[in-house]
């Protein structure tokens, strides 16, 4: 969603700001803008791609070494230049960019208009610029504090004032802001990816904090002006994490990073002598985990499918009663959350608004709330009682790939940990561990089939509809495969539990409606093979994902993609990869913008 970059230092701000915006493009946006405090101050906005803004800025070549920039994903008001950020106050002295939503903006706007303020946009953000103007009496920091104390809702903001040419003030509540501190320069952004090229020294702002940035230094206070002392931490991702490294798209790069990402996810977390997982982030809540009886998993989109997978795994390896719920629906249910209920929030970004809202609700009701998150220091990581990081590395492509497979790996480890403190035997624990250790090699073998899968994509990518089917462990993978095809190739696809097929969707099957059938040789194989027969009988074309060497599908299917044999629990980590590749190649063949699919955002920070 919206992105923020701010710079104050000795270099020309324009390139740093525009480059930062380009690195935030993956979050999703529809317009952008930049302001630089030069002589005279410079303001430019553009609708559409950052490239349009970049072209304008490079032609106009504004000078100045303090500036703020923004990519906007419209909420209040259409994507127009007038609504794009930065927004200004009446005097043209205050420049402000904002991520989040000001819930009481209408009341504030009415009051400000009553006081003579003139508005030029339909946004909620603009009230903030006028509130800062109203509160300003010489200190920008103090004006921002006073303005934000009147605000309900969420914000990550960056503000400049024409009278303070070596200063930027930033603040957050519910929308991330990270500071980057270099020598003689300071930066701030909504996402570390915009900072990684400039510094590895970062500071994560907490909710209701305000920071004043000057070249090479920063200070933090609360909204009530209480000083906060915080040291910078060293960023673990290097600038190369944001480069394509020879791949045509981030999505393909990230698909190919999966063997290493999964290895990183379980590295140092396996205890062979005890047949158990070692998850340092859960040690502080070990007693409550041992006493747990009920697990509720909340998440959205691809992370929700990881949660559906986890339901089967936890039920197999532990004695917990498990429910998986869409975070956006969680609040509508009257769930009995007790002392022995654990709520697990799964999120790549750690910022998904629905998931955050669900975990806050669960905390309010007394549950132990855990997180499984990829982005270090994100809101979900900070608000849960304890948790585990995915260690997938930065994921730039909007469609989740490596974050999904690492989620599956860690969910398996969590279930193993809880299972071994219950009735799971050492041998059963070790067989999961051995399977997991084999996954990176298995993934490498599947990735070798990318070119073959591209040819399949050529054969099928003109189809307008697809059905994806699977049972038990493969059911969430059917849903995920269909989602990938929808979101990046814009092909309608239905993911279904294979057993449900004859309760409705089979009516759609004919030779123009292909099916992707997940049929590894596991406990559900025979039943899925029967479903394949039923589709064949109706002239449906079928691509089957099955185990290496399985020749039993014979003439029943049109095409086969083979995956290595592994523990049944771990086969989903393998089966999803050909589906990611299939969706990717279909999208490329159809000329789609793979890394930035239309209407989507990497981090969905509105409910
Ligand atoms: C699909 C995808 C989305 C996200 C969903 C939740 O490829 O990426 O469906 O999975 O928006 O996001 P996180 O995991 O960041 O909470």
Coordinates of C-alpha atoms and ligand atoms in Angstrom, one line a residue:
X1 CA 0.0 0.0 0.0
X2 CA 1.2 3.6 0.5
X3 CA 5.0 4.1 0.8
X4 CA 7.0 6.9 2.4
X5 CA 10.7 7.9 1.9
X6 CA 12.3 10.9 3.6
X7 CA 15.9 12.2 3.3
X8 CA 17.9 14.9 5.1
X9 CA 21.6 15.1 4.5
X10 CA 24.3 16.5 2.2
X11 CA 23.4 14.8 -1.1
X12 CA 20.9 15.9 -3.6
X13 CA 17.6 14.5 -2.3
X14 CA 15.9 13.9 -5.6
X15 CA 17.6 10.7 -6.7
X16 CA 17.5 9.1 -3.3
X17 CA 13.8 9.9 -2.9
X18 CA 12.8 8.6 -6.4
X19 CA 15.0 5.5 -6.1
X20 CA 13.4 4.9 -2.7
X21 CA 9.9 5.2 -4.2
X22 CA 10.9 2.7 -6.9
X23 CA 11.9 0.2 -4.2
X24 CA 8.5 0.7 -2.6
X25 CA 6.6 0.2 -5.8
X26 CA 6.1 -3.5 -5.0
X27 CA 3.8 -2.5 -2.1
X28 CA 1.2 -1.4 -4.6
X29 CA 0.2 2.2 -5.4
X30 CA -1.7 4.4 -8.0
X31 CA 0.0 7.8 -7.8
X32 CA 3.1 9.4 -6.3
X33 CA 4.7 12.7 -5.3
X34 CA 7.8 14.3 -4.0
X35 CA 8.7 17.6 -2.2
X36 CA 12.2 19.0 -1.8
X37 CA 13.1 22.1 0.3
X38 CA 15.3 23.9 -2.2
X39 CA 15.2 27.5 -3.3
X40 CA 12.4 27.6 -4.3
X41 CA 10.8 24.6 -2.7
X42 CA 9.9 21.9 -5.2
X43 CA 6.7 19.8 -5.5
X44 CA 5.8 17.3 -8.2
X45 CA 3.1 14.7 -8.4
X46 CA 2.1 12.1 -11.0
X47 CA -0.7 9.6 -11.4
X48 CA 0.3 6.1 -12.4
X49 CA 3.8 4.6 -12.3
X50 CA 6.7 6.1 -10.4
X51 CA 8.4 6.3 -13.8
X52 CA 6.2 9.2 -14.8
X53 CA 7.2 11.1 -11.6
X54 CA 10.9 10.1 -12.2
X55 CA 10.8 11.5 -15.7
X56 CA 9.4 14.8 -14.5
X57 CA 11.9 15.1 -11.7
X58 CA 14.8 14.3 -13.9
X59 CA 13.7 17.0 -16.4
X60 CA 13.1 19.6 -13.8
X61 CA 16.2 18.7 -11.8
X62 CA 15.3 20.2 -8.5
X63 CA 18.1 21.0 -6.0
X64 CA 18.0 20.5 -2.3
X65 CA 19.1 18.0 0.3
X66 CA 16.0 17.6 2.4
X67 CA 12.8 16.0 1.0
X68 CA 9.9 13.7 1.4
X69 CA 8.2 11.4 -1.1
X70 CA 5.2 9.1 -1.3
X71 CA 3.5 6.4 -3.3
X72 CA -0.3 6.5 -2.7
X73 CA -2.8 3.7 -2.8
X74 CA -6.1 5.5 -2.9
X75 CA -8.5 5.2 0.0
X76 CA -10.1 8.7 0.5
X77 CA -10.5 10.3 -3.0
X78 CA -9.6 9.0 -6.5
X79 CA -6.0 8.6 -7.7
X80 CA -5.5 12.2 -9.0
X81 CA -2.6 14.7 -8.7
X82 CA -4.6 16.8 -6.3
X83 CA -5.1 13.8 -4.0
X84 CA -1.5 12.5 -4.3
X85 CA 0.9 13.4 -1.4
X86 CA 2.7 15.5 -0.3
X87 CA -0.1 17.7 1.0
X88 CA 0.5 21.3 2.1
X89 CA -1.0 23.7 4.6
X90 CA -2.6 27.0 3.7
X91 CA 0.7 28.9 4.0
X92 CA 2.6 26.4 1.8
X93 CA 5.2 26.0 4.5
X94 CA 4.2 22.5 5.8
X95 CA 4.7 19.5 3.5
X96 CA 3.4 16.2 4.7
X97 CA 3.0 12.6 3.5
X98 CA 0.9 10.0 5.3
X99 CA 0.2 6.2 5.3
X100 CA -2.9 5.0 7.2
X101 CA -6.4 6.3 7.7
X102 CA -7.5 9.3 9.9
X103 CA -10.8 8.1 11.2
X104 CA -12.0 11.5 12.6
X105 CA -10.9 13.5 9.6
X106 CA -14.3 14.7 8.7
X107 CA -14.9 16.3 12.1
X108 CA -11.4 17.8 12.1
X109 CA -11.8 19.1 8.5
X110 CA -15.2 20.7 9.4
X111 CA -13.6 22.5 12.3
X112 CA -10.5 23.6 10.3
X113 CA -12.7 24.9 7.5
X114 CA -14.8 26.8 10.1
X115 CA -11.5 28.3 11.2
X116 CA -10.7 29.5 7.7
X117 CA -8.5 26.8 6.4
X118 CA -8.7 26.0 2.6
X119 CA -8.5 22.4 1.4
X120 CA -7.4 21.4 -2.0
X121 CA -7.9 17.6 -1.9
X122 CA -10.5 15.0 -1.0
X123 CA -8.0 13.1 1.3
X124 CA -8.1 12.5 5.0
X125 CA -4.4 13.3 5.0
X126 CA -4.7 16.9 4.2
X127 CA -6.2 17.6 7.7
X128 CA -2.8 16.7 9.2
X129 CA -1.0 19.4 7.3
X130 CA -3.5 22.0 8.5
X131 CA -3.4 20.7 12.0
X132 CA 0.4 21.1 12.0
X133 CA 0.0 24.6 10.6
X134 CA -2.4 25.5 13.4
X135 CA -0.2 24.1 16.1
X136 CA 3.1 25.5 14.8
X137 CA 4.8 28.1 16.9
X138 CA 8.5 27.7 16.1
X139 CA 9.0 23.9 16.7
X140 CA 8.0 21.5 14.0
X141 CA 8.3 18.5 16.3
X142 CA 6.1 20.1 18.9
X143 CA 3.5 21.1 16.3
X144 CA 3.4 17.5 15.0
X145 CA 2.9 16.1 18.5
X146 CA 0.1 18.5 19.2
X147 CA -1.5 17.8 15.8
X148 CA -1.4 14.0 16.3
X149 CA -2.9 14.1 19.8
X150 CA -6.1 15.2 18.1
X151 CA -6.2 12.3 15.6
X152 CA -8.0 9.0 15.8
X153 CA -6.9 6.3 13.4
X154 CA -3.6 5.1 12.0
X155 CA -0.6 7.0 10.7
X156 CA 2.9 6.8 9.5
X157 CA 3.9 10.4 8.5
X158 CA 6.8 12.4 7.4
X159 CA 6.7 16.2 7.6
X160 CA 8.9 19.1 6.6
X161 CA 8.6 22.9 7.2
X162 CA 10.1 25.5 5.0
X163 CA 11.5 27.3 8.1
X164 CA 13.5 24.1 9.1
X165 CA 15.7 23.3 6.1
X166 CA 17.8 20.6 7.9
X167 CA 15.0 18.7 9.6
X168 CA 12.3 16.1 9.0
X169 CA 9.8 15.0 11.6
X170 CA 8.2 11.5 11.3
X171 CA 5.7 9.7 13.5
X172 CA 3.8 6.5 13.6
X173 CA 0.7 4.8 15.0
X174 CA -0.2 1.5 13.4
X175 CA 1.7 2.2 10.1
X176 CA 5.4 1.4 10.1
X177 CA 8.2 4.0 10.0
X178 CA 11.8 3.0 10.2
X179 CA 14.7 5.4 10.5
X180 CA 18.0 5.0 8.7
X181 CA 21.1 6.7 10.1
X182 CA 24.2 7.3 8.0
X183 CA 27.2 9.6 8.3
X184 CA 25.9 13.1 7.8
X185 CA 22.6 11.9 6.5
X186 CA 19.4 10.5 7.9
X187 CA 16.5 8.8 6.2
X188 CA 13.1 7.4 7.1
X189 CA 10.8 5.1 5.2
X190 CA 7.8 2.9 5.6
X191 CA 9.8 -0.1 4.7
X192 CA 13.5 -1.0 5.1
X193 CA 13.8 -1.9 1.4
X194 CA 13.9 1.9 0.7
X195 CA 16.8 2.4 3.1
X196 CA 19.0 -0.7 2.6
X197 CA 21.1 0.9 -0.2
X198 CA 22.1 3.8 2.0
X199 CA 22.7 2.4 5.5
X200 CA 22.5 -0.7 7.6
X201 CA 21.8 1.2 10.8
X202 CA 18.1 1.4 11.4
X203 CA 15.7 2.3 14.2
X204 CA 12.1 1.0 14.3
X205 CA 9.7 3.6 15.6
X206 CA 7.0 2.4 18.0
X207 CA 3.4 3.5 18.0
X208 CA 2.7 7.0 19.3
X209 CA 6.3 8.0 18.9
X210 CA 7.7 11.1 17.0
X211 CA 11.2 11.3 15.7
X212 CA 13.2 14.4 14.6
X213 CA 15.8 13.6 11.9
X214 CA 18.7 15.9 11.2
X215 CA 21.8 14.9 9.1
X216 CA 23.4 11.9 10.8
X217 CA 21.3 12.2 14.0
X218 CA 17.9 11.5 15.3
X219 CA 15.9 11.9 18.6
X220 CA 12.7 10.2 19.6
X221 CA 9.9 11.4 21.9
X222 CA 6.3 10.3 22.7
X223 CA 3.4 12.3 21.5
X224 CA 3.4 13.8 25.0
X225 CA 7.0 14.9 24.4
X226 CA 8.6 12.3 26.8
X227 CA 12.2 11.6 25.5
X228 CA 12.8 8.0 24.4
X229 CA 16.3 6.5 24.1
X230 CA 16.8 3.9 21.5
X231 CA 19.9 2.6 19.8
X232 CA 20.1 1.8 16.1
X233 CA 20.2 -1.9 15.1
X234 CA 22.1 -3.4 12.2
X235 CA 19.9 -4.4 9.3
X236 CA 20.4 -8.0 8.3
X237 CA 19.4 -7.7 4.6
X238 CA 22.0 -6.3 2.3
X239 CA 21.2 -4.0 -0.6
X240 CA 21.6 -7.0 -3.0
X241 CA 18.3 -8.4 -1.6
X242 CA 16.5 -5.8 -3.6
X243 CA 18.3 -6.6 -6.9
X244 CA 17.0 -8.9 -9.6
X245 CA 20.2 -10.8 -9.8
X246 CA 19.7 -11.8 -13.5
X247 CA 16.1 -12.9 -13.1
X248 CA 13.5 -11.1 -15.3
X249 CA 11.1 -10.7 -12.4
X250 CA 11.3 -10.8 -8.6
X251 CA 8.6 -13.4 -8.5
X252 CA 10.8 -15.9 -10.4
X253 CA 13.8 -15.0 -8.4
X254 CA 11.9 -15.6 -5.2
X255 CA 10.5 -18.9 -6.5
X256 CA 14.1 -20.0 -7.2
X257 CA 15.2 -18.8 -3.8
X258 CA 13.0 -21.3 -2.0
X259 CA 15.4 -24.1 -1.4
X260 CA 17.7 -21.7 0.4
X261 CA 14.8 -19.9 2.1
X262 CA 13.4 -23.1 3.5
X263 CA 16.9 -24.2 4.6
X264 CA 17.2 -20.8 6.4
X265 CA 13.8 -21.3 8.0
X266 CA 14.9 -24.6 9.7
X267 CA 18.6 -23.9 10.2
X268 CA 19.6 -24.2 13.8
X269 CA 16.0 -25.1 14.7
X270 CA 16.2 -28.9 14.6
X271 CA 17.2 -31.0 17.6
X272 CA 18.2 -34.4 16.4
X273 CA 19.0 -35.9 19.8
X274 CA 15.5 -35.3 21.0
X275 CA 13.6 -35.4 17.7
X276 CA 12.1 -32.0 18.3
X277 CA 12.2 -28.4 17.0
X278 CA 14.0 -25.7 18.9
X279 CA 12.2 -22.3 18.5
X280 CA 13.9 -19.7 20.7
X281 CA 11.0 -17.2 20.1
X282 CA 8.6 -19.6 21.9
X283 CA 10.7 -20.5 24.9
X284 CA 9.3 -17.7 27.1
X285 CA 5.8 -19.1 26.7
X286 CA 6.8 -22.8 26.9
X287 CA 4.5 -23.6 30.0
X288 CA 1.5 -22.1 28.4
X289 CA 2.1 -24.0 25.1
X290 CA 2.3 -27.2 27.1
X291 CA -1.0 -26.4 28.8
X292 CA -2.7 -25.4 25.5
X293 CA -5.8 -27.3 24.4
X294 CA -7.1 -25.2 21.6
X295 CA -5.3 -23.5 18.7
X296 CA -7.0 -20.9 16.5
X297 CA -5.0 -19.7 13.4
X298 CA -5.8 -16.3 11.9
X299 CA -4.5 -14.9 8.7
X300 CA -5.4 -13.7 5.2
X301 CA -4.8 -14.7 1.6
X302 CA -1.9 -17.0 1.0
X303 CA -1.1 -16.9 4.7
X304 CA -4.6 -18.2 5.4
X305 CA -3.8 -21.2 3.2
X306 CA -0.7 -21.8 5.2
X307 CA -3.1 -21.8 8.2
X308 CA -5.3 -24.4 6.6
X309 CA -2.2 -26.6 6.0
X310 CA -1.3 -26.1 9.6
X311 CA -4.7 -27.4 10.8
X312 CA -3.9 -30.8 9.3
X313 CA -0.3 -30.8 10.6
X314 CA -1.2 -29.8 14.1
X315 CA -4.1 -32.3 14.2
X316 CA -1.7 -35.0 13.0
X317 CA 1.3 -34.2 15.3
X318 CA -0.5 -32.9 18.4
X319 CA -3.8 -33.5 20.4
X320 CA -4.9 -29.9 20.0
X321 CA -8.3 -28.9 18.7
X322 CA -7.4 -26.6 15.8
X323 CA -9.4 -24.0 13.9
X324 CA -8.2 -21.9 11.0
X325 CA -10.1 -18.6 10.5
X326 CA -9.9 -15.8 8.0
X327 CA -8.6 -12.8 10.1
X328 CA -11.3 -10.6 8.5
X329 CA -14.1 -13.0 9.7
X330 CA -12.6 -13.7 13.1
X331 CA -14.3 -10.7 14.8
X332 CA -17.7 -11.9 13.7
X333 CA -17.5 -15.1 15.5
X334 CA -18.3 -15.7 19.2
X335 CA -15.3 -17.9 20.0
X336 CA -14.6 -19.3 23.4
X337 CA -11.1 -18.0 24.1
X338 CA -9.8 -19.3 27.3
X339 CA -6.5 -19.4 29.2
X340 CA -5.6 -22.6 27.3
X341 CA -6.4 -21.1 23.9
X342 CA -3.5 -20.2 21.7
X343 CA -4.2 -17.8 18.8
X344 CA -1.5 -17.9 16.0
X345 CA -1.4 -15.0 13.6
X346 CA 0.4 -15.8 10.3
X347 CA 1.6 -12.9 8.1
X348 CA 4.4 -12.3 5.7
X349 CA 4.3 -8.5 6.0
X350 CA 3.4 -8.4 9.7
X351 CA 1.3 -5.4 8.8
X352 CA -2.0 -6.9 7.5
X353 CA -4.7 -4.8 9.1
X354 CA -7.3 -7.6 9.5
X355 CA -4.7 -10.0 11.0
X356 CA -3.6 -7.2 13.4
X357 CA -7.2 -6.5 14.4
X358 CA -7.8 -10.2 15.0
X359 CA -4.8 -10.6 17.2
X360 CA -5.7 -7.6 19.2
X361 CA -9.2 -9.0 19.8
X362 CA -7.7 -12.4 20.9
X363 CA -5.4 -10.6 23.3
X364 CA -8.3 -8.6 24.7
X365 CA -10.0 -11.9 25.4
X366 CA -7.0 -13.4 27.3
X367 CA -5.6 -15.9 24.7
X368 CA -1.9 -16.4 24.3
X369 CA -1.2 -14.8 21.0
X370 CA 1.7 -16.0 18.8
X371 CA 3.0 -14.7 15.5
X372 CA 4.6 -16.3 12.5
X373 CA 5.9 -13.3 10.5
X374 CA 8.6 -12.7 7.9
X375 CA 9.2 -8.9 8.3
X376 CA 11.4 -8.4 11.3
X377 CA 10.1 -5.7 13.7
X378 CA 6.7 -5.5 12.0
X379 CA 3.6 -4.6 13.9
X380 CA 2.4 -8.2 14.3
X381 CA 5.9 -9.3 15.4
X382 CA 5.8 -6.6 18.1
X383 CA 2.2 -7.0 19.3
X384 CA 2.2 -10.8 19.8
X385 CA 3.2 -12.4 23.1
X386 CA 5.8 -14.5 21.4
X387 CA 6.6 -15.8 17.9
X388 CA 8.8 -17.1 15.2
X389 CA 10.3 -15.4 12.1
X390 CA 10.1 -17.1 8.7
X391 CA 13.7 -16.0 7.7
X392 CA 12.5 -16.1 4.0
X393 CA 14.4 -12.9 3.3
X394 CA 12.8 -9.8 1.7
X395 CA 9.9 -10.7 -0.6
X396 CA 9.4 -8.1 -3.3
X397 CA 7.0 -9.8 -5.8
X398 CA 3.5 -9.0 -4.7
X399 CA 2.5 -12.6 -5.0
X400 CA 3.8 -14.6 -2.0
X401 CA 6.0 -17.5 -2.9
X402 CA 9.0 -18.1 -0.7
X403 CA 7.2 -16.7 2.3
X404 CA 4.5 -19.4 1.9
X405 CA 6.9 -22.3 1.7
X406 CA 8.8 -21.0 4.7
X407 CA 5.5 -20.6 6.6
X408 CA 4.7 -24.2 5.9
X409 CA 8.2 -25.3 7.1
X410 CA 7.9 -23.4 10.3
X411 CA 4.3 -24.4 11.0
X412 CA 5.6 -28.0 10.8
X413 CA 8.3 -27.2 13.3
X414 CA 5.8 -25.6 15.6
X415 CA 3.5 -28.6 15.4
X416 CA 6.6 -30.8 16.0
X417 CA 7.6 -28.8 19.1
X418 CA 4.1 -29.0 20.6
X419 CA 3.6 -32.7 19.5
X420 CA 6.8 -33.8 21.2
X421 CA 5.7 -32.2 24.5
X422 CA 2.6 -34.4 24.2
X423 CA 2.3 -37.9 22.8
X424 CA 4.4 -37.7 19.6
X425 CA 7.2 -40.3 19.7
X426 CA 10.8 -39.7 19.0
X427 CA 10.7 -41.8 15.8
X428 CA 7.7 -39.9 14.5
X429 CA 9.5 -36.6 15.3
X430 CA 12.6 -37.7 13.6
X431 CA 10.8 -38.8 10.4
X432 CA 9.4 -35.3 10.1
X433 CA 12.9 -33.8 10.7
X434 CA 14.5 -36.1 8.1
X435 CA 11.7 -35.2 5.6
X436 CA 12.3 -31.5 6.2
X437 CA 16.0 -31.8 5.7
X438 CA 15.3 -33.4 2.3
X439 CA 13.0 -30.5 1.2
X440 CA 15.6 -28.1 -0.1
X441 CA 17.1 -30.8 -2.4
X442 CA 13.6 -31.8 -3.5
X443 CA 12.8 -28.2 -4.4
X444 CA 15.9 -27.9 -6.5
X445 CA 14.8 -30.9 -8.5
X446 CA 11.4 -29.4 -9.1
X447 CA 12.9 -26.0 -10.1
X448 CA 14.8 -27.8 -12.9
X449 CA 11.4 -28.4 -14.5
X450 CA 10.7 -24.7 -15.0
X451 CA 11.2 -24.8 -18.8
X452 CA 8.9 -27.8 -19.1
X453 CA 6.3 -26.0 -17.0
X454 CA 6.7 -23.0 -19.3
X455 CA 5.8 -25.2 -22.2
X456 CA 2.7 -26.4 -20.3
X457 CA 1.8 -22.8 -19.7
X458 CA 2.1 -22.2 -23.5
X459 CA -0.3 -25.1 -24.0
X460 CA -2.9 -24.0 -21.5
X461 CA -2.6 -20.2 -20.9
X462 CA -5.4 -19.3 -23.3
X463 CA -8.0 -21.2 -21.1
X464 CA -10.3 -18.7 -19.4
X465 CA -11.1 -20.9 -16.4
X466 CA -9.2 -23.5 -14.3
X467 CA -10.2 -25.9 -11.6
X468 CA -7.6 -26.8 -8.9
X469 CA -8.4 -29.8 -6.8
X470 CA -6.7 -31.6 -3.9
X471 CA -7.5 -33.5 -0.7
X472 CA -6.3 -33.1 2.9
X473 CA -2.7 -31.7 2.8
X474 CA -3.1 -30.8 -0.9
X475 CA -6.4 -29.0 -0.4
X476 CA -4.8 -25.8 0.8
X477 CA -2.3 -26.1 -2.1
X478 CA -5.2 -26.3 -4.6
X479 CA -6.5 -23.1 -3.1
X480 CA -3.1 -21.5 -3.3
X481 CA -2.4 -22.6 -6.8
X482 CA -5.7 -21.1 -8.0
X483 CA -5.0 -17.9 -6.1
X484 CA -1.6 -17.5 -7.8
X485 CA -3.2 -18.0 -11.3
X486 CA -5.9 -15.4 -10.5
X487 CA -3.7 -12.8 -9.0
X488 CA -0.9 -12.7 -11.5
X489 CA -2.2 -14.1 -14.7
X490 CA -5.8 -12.8 -14.3
X491 CA -7.2 -16.2 -15.2
X492 CA -10.3 -17.2 -13.3
X493 CA -9.4 -20.3 -11.2
X494 CA -11.4 -22.2 -8.5
X495 CA -9.6 -24.1 -5.8
X496 CA -11.7 -26.9 -4.5
X497 CA -11.5 -29.8 -2.1
X498 CA -11.5 -32.7 -4.5
X499 CA -14.3 -34.4 -2.7
X500 CA -16.5 -31.3 -3.2
X501 CA -16.2 -31.4 -6.9
X502 CA -19.2 -33.5 -7.6
X503 CA -21.3 -31.3 -5.3
X504 CA -21.3 -28.5 -7.9
X505 CA -18.2 -27.5 -9.8
X506 CA -18.2 -30.6 -12.0
X507 CA -21.0 -29.0 -13.9
X508 CA -18.5 -26.6 -15.3
X509 CA -16.2 -29.2 -16.7
X510 CA -15.8 -29.6 -20.5
X511 CA -12.8 -29.5 -22.8
X512 CA -12.3 -25.8 -22.4
X513 CA -12.1 -25.9 -18.6
X514 CA -8.8 -27.6 -17.5
X515 CA -8.2 -29.0 -14.1
X516 CA -4.9 -29.1 -12.1
X517 CA -5.2 -32.1 -9.9
X518 CA -2.9 -32.5 -6.9
X519 CA -2.3 -36.3 -6.8
X520 CA 0.9 -37.2 -5.0
X521 CA 1.0 -40.8 -3.8
X522 CA -0.2 -40.1 -0.3
X523 CA -3.1 -41.4 1.8
X524 CA -5.6 -39.6 -0.4
X525 CA -4.2 -40.7 -3.7
X526 CA -6.8 -43.3 -4.7
X527 CA -9.7 -40.9 -4.0
X528 CA -8.1 -38.1 -6.0
X529 CA -7.5 -40.6 -8.8
X530 CA -11.2 -41.4 -8.8
X531 CA -12.0 -37.6 -9.1
X532 CA -9.6 -37.5 -12.0
X533 CA -11.6 -40.3 -13.7
X534 CA -14.8 -38.3 -13.2
X535 CA -13.3 -35.3 -14.9
X536 CA -11.9 -37.4 -17.7
X537 CA -15.3 -38.9 -18.3
X538 CA -16.6 -35.3 -19.0
X539 CA -13.8 -34.6 -21.4
X540 CA -12.0 -32.3 -19.0
X541 CA -8.3 -31.7 -19.7
X542 CA -6.1 -32.5 -16.7
X543 CA -2.6 -31.6 -15.5
X544 CA -1.7 -33.9 -12.6
X545 CA 1.0 -33.1 -10.0
X546 CA 2.0 -36.5 -8.8
X547 CA 4.9 -38.4 -7.3
X548 CA 8.1 -39.3 -9.3
X549 CA 7.7 -42.6 -11.1
X550 CA 3.9 -42.9 -10.7
X551 CA 2.8 -44.4 -14.0
X552 CA -0.7 -45.2 -12.8
X553 CA -2.4 -42.1 -14.1
X554 CA -1.5 -43.2 -17.7
X555 CA -4.0 -42.1 -20.3
X556 CA -6.3 -40.5 -17.7
X557 CA -4.4 -37.2 -17.7
X558 CA -3.1 -34.9 -20.4
X559 CA 0.1 -33.8 -18.7
X560 CA 2.0 -34.8 -15.6
X561 CA 4.4 -32.8 -13.4
X562 CA 6.4 -35.0 -11.0
X563 CA 7.5 -34.1 -7.5
X564 CA 9.9 -36.2 -5.4
X565 CA 8.6 -38.5 -2.7
X566 CA 8.7 -37.1 0.9
X567 CA 6.9 -37.3 4.2
X568 CA 3.1 -36.8 3.5
X569 CA 3.1 -33.7 5.7
X570 CA 5.8 -32.1 3.7
X571 CA 4.6 -32.9 0.2
X572 CA 2.6 -29.6 0.1
X573 CA 5.9 -27.6 0.2
X574 CA 6.9 -29.4 -2.9
X575 CA 3.6 -29.5 -4.8
X576 CA 3.0 -25.8 -4.6
X577 CA 6.2 -24.9 -6.5
X578 CA 5.1 -26.2 -9.9
X579 CA 1.9 -24.3 -9.4
X580 CA 3.8 -21.1 -8.7
X581 CA 5.9 -21.7 -11.8
X582 CA 2.8 -22.4 -13.9
X583 CA 1.1 -19.2 -12.8
X584 CA 4.3 -17.2 -13.4
X585 CA 4.8 -18.5 -16.9
X586 CA 1.1 -18.0 -17.8
X587 CA 1.3 -14.4 -16.6
X588 CA 4.4 -13.7 -18.6
X589 CA 2.9 -15.3 -21.7
X590 CA -0.2 -13.2 -21.3
X591 CA 1.9 -10.0 -20.9
X592 CA 0.9 -9.4 -17.3
X593 CA 2.8 -7.2 -14.8
X594 CA 4.0 -10.2 -12.8
X595 CA 5.6 -8.4 -9.9
X596 CA 2.9 -5.7 -9.5
X597 CA -0.4 -7.2 -10.5
X598 CA -3.2 -4.7 -10.9
X599 CA -5.2 -3.6 -7.9
X600 CA -3.0 -5.6 -5.4
X601 CA -0.7 -4.4 -2.7
X602 CA 2.1 -6.3 -0.9
X603 CA 1.1 -5.1 2.5
X604 CA -2.6 -4.6 3.0
X605 CA -2.9 -2.1 5.8
X606 CA -6.6 -1.3 5.5
X607 CA -9.4 -3.5 6.8
Ligands
LIG1 C1 -1.1 -13.6 -2.4 C2 -0.7 -12.8 -1.3 C3 -1.8 -12.3 -0.4 C4 -1.2 -12.2 1.1 C5 -2.3 -11.6 2.0 C6 -1.8 -11.6 3.5 O1 0.0 -14.0 -3.1 O2 0.4 -12.4 -1.1 O3 -2.9 -13.0 -0.4 O4 -0.9 -13.5 1.5 O5 -2.5 -10.3 1.6 O6 -0.6 -10.9 3.6 P1 0.4 -11.1 4.8 O7 0.9 -12.5 4.7 O8 1.4 -10.1 4.6 O9 -0.5 -10.9 6.1

